[in-house]
XYZ file of C-alpha atoms in Angstrom:
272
model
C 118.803 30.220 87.222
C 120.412 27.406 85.667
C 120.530 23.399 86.444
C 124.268 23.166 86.601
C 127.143 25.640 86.019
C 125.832 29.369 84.313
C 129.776 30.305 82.918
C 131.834 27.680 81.856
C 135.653 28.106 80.369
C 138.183 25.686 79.355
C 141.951 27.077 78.757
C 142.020 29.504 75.668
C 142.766 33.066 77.168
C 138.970 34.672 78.717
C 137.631 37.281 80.471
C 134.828 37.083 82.477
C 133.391 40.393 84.171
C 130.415 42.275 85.493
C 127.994 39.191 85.504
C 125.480 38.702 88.320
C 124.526 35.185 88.781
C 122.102 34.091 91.147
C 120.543 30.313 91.692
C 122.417 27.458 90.087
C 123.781 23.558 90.469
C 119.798 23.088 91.339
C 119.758 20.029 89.054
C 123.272 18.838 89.253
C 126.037 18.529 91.837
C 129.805 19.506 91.991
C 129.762 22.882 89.914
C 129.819 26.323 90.769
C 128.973 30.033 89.446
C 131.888 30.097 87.193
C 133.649 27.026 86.466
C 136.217 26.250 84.282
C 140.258 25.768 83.968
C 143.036 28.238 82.845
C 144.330 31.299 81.823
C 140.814 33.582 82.839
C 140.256 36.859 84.617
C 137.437 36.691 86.127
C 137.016 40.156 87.622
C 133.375 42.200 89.434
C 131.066 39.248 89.272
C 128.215 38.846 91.318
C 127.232 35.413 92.103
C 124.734 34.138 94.640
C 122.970 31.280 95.811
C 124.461 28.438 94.820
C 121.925 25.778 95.579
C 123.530 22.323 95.492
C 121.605 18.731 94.746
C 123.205 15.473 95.418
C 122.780 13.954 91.906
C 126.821 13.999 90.595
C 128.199 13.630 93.203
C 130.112 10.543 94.008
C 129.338 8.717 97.172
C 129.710 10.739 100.138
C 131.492 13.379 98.393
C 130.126 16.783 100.179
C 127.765 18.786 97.921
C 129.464 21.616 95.973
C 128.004 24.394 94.317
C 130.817 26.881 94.897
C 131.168 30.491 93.674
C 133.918 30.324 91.519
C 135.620 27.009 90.965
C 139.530 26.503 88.961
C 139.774 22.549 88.403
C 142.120 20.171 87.883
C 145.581 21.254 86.166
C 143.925 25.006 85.923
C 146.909 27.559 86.132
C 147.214 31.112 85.559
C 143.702 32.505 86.938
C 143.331 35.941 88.340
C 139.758 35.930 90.386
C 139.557 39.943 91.716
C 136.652 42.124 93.177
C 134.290 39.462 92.665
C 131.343 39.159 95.448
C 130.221 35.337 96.513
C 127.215 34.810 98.756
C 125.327 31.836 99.869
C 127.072 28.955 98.684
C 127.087 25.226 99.279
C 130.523 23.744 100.115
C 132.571 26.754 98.594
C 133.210 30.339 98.225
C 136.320 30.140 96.091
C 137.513 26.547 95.335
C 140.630 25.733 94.004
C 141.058 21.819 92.778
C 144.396 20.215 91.980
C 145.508 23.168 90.325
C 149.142 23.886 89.289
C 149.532 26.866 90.506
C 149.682 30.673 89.621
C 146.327 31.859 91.121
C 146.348 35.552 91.993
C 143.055 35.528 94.392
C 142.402 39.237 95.806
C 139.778 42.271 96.899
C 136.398 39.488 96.853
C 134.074 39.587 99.071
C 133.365 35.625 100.283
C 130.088 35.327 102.607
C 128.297 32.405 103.702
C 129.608 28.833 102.478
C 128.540 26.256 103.806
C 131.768 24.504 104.513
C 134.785 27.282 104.080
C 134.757 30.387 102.375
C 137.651 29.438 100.775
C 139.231 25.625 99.854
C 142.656 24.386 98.103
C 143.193 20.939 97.462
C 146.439 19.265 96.705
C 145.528 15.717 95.865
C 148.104 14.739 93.955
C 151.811 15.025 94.668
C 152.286 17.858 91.888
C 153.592 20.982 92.922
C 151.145 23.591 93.709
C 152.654 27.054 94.102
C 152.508 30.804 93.339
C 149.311 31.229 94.831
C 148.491 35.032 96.015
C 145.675 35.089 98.600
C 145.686 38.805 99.358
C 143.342 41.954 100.331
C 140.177 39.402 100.681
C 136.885 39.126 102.995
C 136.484 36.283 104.062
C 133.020 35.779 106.163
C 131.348 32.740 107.805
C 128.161 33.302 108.377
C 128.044 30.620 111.007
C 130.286 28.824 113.702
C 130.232 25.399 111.763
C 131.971 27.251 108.685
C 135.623 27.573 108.476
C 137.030 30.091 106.508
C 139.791 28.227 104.982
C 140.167 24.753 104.351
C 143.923 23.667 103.004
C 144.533 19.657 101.628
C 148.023 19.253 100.575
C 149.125 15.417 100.277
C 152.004 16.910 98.676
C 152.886 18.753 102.550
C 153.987 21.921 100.995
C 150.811 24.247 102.211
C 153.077 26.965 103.600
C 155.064 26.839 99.998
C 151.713 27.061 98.151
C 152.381 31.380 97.741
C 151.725 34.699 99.702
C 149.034 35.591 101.962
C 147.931 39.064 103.738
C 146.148 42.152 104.234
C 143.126 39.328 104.440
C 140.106 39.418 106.453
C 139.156 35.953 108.851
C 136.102 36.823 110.038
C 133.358 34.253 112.464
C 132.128 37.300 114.165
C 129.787 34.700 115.877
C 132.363 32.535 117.063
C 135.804 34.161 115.834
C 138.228 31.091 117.257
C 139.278 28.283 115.063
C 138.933 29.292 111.254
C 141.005 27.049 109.709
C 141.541 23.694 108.972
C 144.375 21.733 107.211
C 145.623 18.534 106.523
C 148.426 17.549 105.030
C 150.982 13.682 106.136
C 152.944 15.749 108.808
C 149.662 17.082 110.327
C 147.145 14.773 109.516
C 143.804 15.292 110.652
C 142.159 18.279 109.699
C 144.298 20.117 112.504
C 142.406 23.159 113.366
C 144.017 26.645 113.660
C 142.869 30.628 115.237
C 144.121 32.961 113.011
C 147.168 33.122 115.495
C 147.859 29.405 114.867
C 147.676 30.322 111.135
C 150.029 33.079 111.381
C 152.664 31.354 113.043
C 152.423 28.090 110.683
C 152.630 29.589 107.441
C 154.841 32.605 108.487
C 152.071 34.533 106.076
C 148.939 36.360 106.983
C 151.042 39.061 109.036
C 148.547 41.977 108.296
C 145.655 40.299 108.007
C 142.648 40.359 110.858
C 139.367 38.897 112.276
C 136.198 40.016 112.580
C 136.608 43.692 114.235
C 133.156 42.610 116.837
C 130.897 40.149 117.757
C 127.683 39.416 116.380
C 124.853 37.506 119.041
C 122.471 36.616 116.105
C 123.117 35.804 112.447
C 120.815 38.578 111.379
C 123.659 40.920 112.354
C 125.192 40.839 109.576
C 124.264 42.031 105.830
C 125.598 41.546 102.615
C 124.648 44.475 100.087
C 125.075 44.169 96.416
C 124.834 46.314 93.310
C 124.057 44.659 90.365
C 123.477 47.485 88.135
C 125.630 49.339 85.520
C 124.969 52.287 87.717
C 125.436 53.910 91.827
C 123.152 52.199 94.032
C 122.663 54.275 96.793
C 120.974 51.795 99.609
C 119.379 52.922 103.339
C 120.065 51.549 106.270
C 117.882 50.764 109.166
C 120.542 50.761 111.712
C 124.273 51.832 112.154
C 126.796 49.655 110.542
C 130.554 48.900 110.436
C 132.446 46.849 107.815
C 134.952 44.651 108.305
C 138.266 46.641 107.697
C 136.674 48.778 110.517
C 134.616 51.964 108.375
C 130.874 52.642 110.421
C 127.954 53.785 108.747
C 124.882 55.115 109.321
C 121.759 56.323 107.012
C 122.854 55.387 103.492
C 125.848 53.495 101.886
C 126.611 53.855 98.039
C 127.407 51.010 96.370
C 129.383 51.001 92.526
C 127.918 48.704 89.855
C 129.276 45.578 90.402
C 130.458 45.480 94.304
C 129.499 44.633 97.748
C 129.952 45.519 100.857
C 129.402 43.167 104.406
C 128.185 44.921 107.273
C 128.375 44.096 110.908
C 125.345 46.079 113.498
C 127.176 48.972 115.360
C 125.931 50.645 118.092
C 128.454 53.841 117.206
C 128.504 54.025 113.686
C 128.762 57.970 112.864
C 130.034 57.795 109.172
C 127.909 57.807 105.540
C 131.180 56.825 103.031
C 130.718 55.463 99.984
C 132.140 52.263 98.643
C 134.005 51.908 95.516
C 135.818 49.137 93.275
């Protein structure tokens, strides 16, 4: 429970792993779980609840308390297996990096704006980033999942993306917006749109059903340093499509998000 950002790092070599955070930026604005610049692996966090407060921010800048945040000229981040819930602004956040991010296997639920952001403010080259084997989840139909700025106009050179998961299971259309001089406007894209414009994304899906009421869905956690084995009151399915029912083991350190499923048959347990 901290006033601004709980993990900090600048750009000697770190690792940062098997933390759960939960509660922050509830003093001060534009910060997130983990926060910092270069060369970190950041790897099996847990970090929830980022609260948000409008002190520090400037003028009508939106409130940010993301989940894990590379600023600036960051470069050379790997962010893997981490699990981000309940965020304001956004999940993963990428500022006016270089480049070099390897982003894959986290779970992303709930931000308030996009589950996942890149901006390219400046005309630097931003490239090499690897978006791959994610879940991506908005909670509600105001949240995109991905949210690309490039006044540069190189989004689809910015790296490789698949094997992803898109998911607005409570309104699974347009889940992405970009903007960039040749399509200004925050043009918004369906996962089809997406596909075609970046040429990337090939293997990646949406949500695999609907959801009538937020409560539908569940994000599970394990915190410990050892199995949590947790009940459920209803059948389940995932999002890569697994169902279900009576109990779901969790590994220290992970998450799983769970959709209600009238057919789930399955107990399988969920590892790193």
């Amino acid at each position: 429970h901290t006033a601004h950002d709980p993990i900090s790092f600048g750009s000697d070599p770190v690792t940062i792993r098997c933390n759960f955070i939960d509660t922050y930026c509830t003093v001060v604005d534009d910060g997130a779980g983990i926060y910092g610049g270069s060369n970190a692996i950041i790897t099996n966090n847990i970090i929830i609840n980022g609260i948000g407060n409008r002190n520090g921010v400037y003028g009508t800048f939106p409130t940010i308390a993301a989940g894990i945040y590379s600023d600036n000229k960051a470069t050379n981040n790997e962010i893997g297996y981490n699990s981000i819930c309940n965020t304001a602004g956004y999940g993963i956040f990428n500022n006016d990096n270089i480049g070099n991010m390897n982003i894959h296997h986290n779970n992303v639920f709930n931000a308030s704006l996009a589950q996942f952001r890149v901006n390219v403010r400046t005309t630097n080259t931003n490239s090499n980033f690897k978006v791959n084997n994610n879940i991506f989840v908005s909670l509600k139909a105001t949240q995109r999942i991905g949210h690309i700025l490039s006044v540069a106009n190189n989004i689809i050179t910015l790296g490789t993306f698949d094997y992803n998961v898109y998911a607005r299971p409570i309104d699974d259309t347009k889940v992405f917006e970009i903007s960039q001089p040749s399509e200004w406007g925050r043009e918004s894209k369906t996962l089809s749109d997406w596909k075609i414009f970046m040429g990337q994304d090939l293997n990646s899906q949406k949500s695999p059903q609907k959801i009538i009421k937020e409560s539908d869905i569940e994000f599970l956690y394990n915190e410990t340093k050892t199995d949590k084995i947790i009940s459920l009151d209803q059948p389940m399915i995932d999002f890569k499509g697994v169902k279900y029912a009576g109990t779901i083991t969790l590994n220290p350190f992970t998450s799983v998000l769970l959709i209600k499923d009238g057919y789930a048959t399955s107990n399988i347990p969920v590892d790193s």
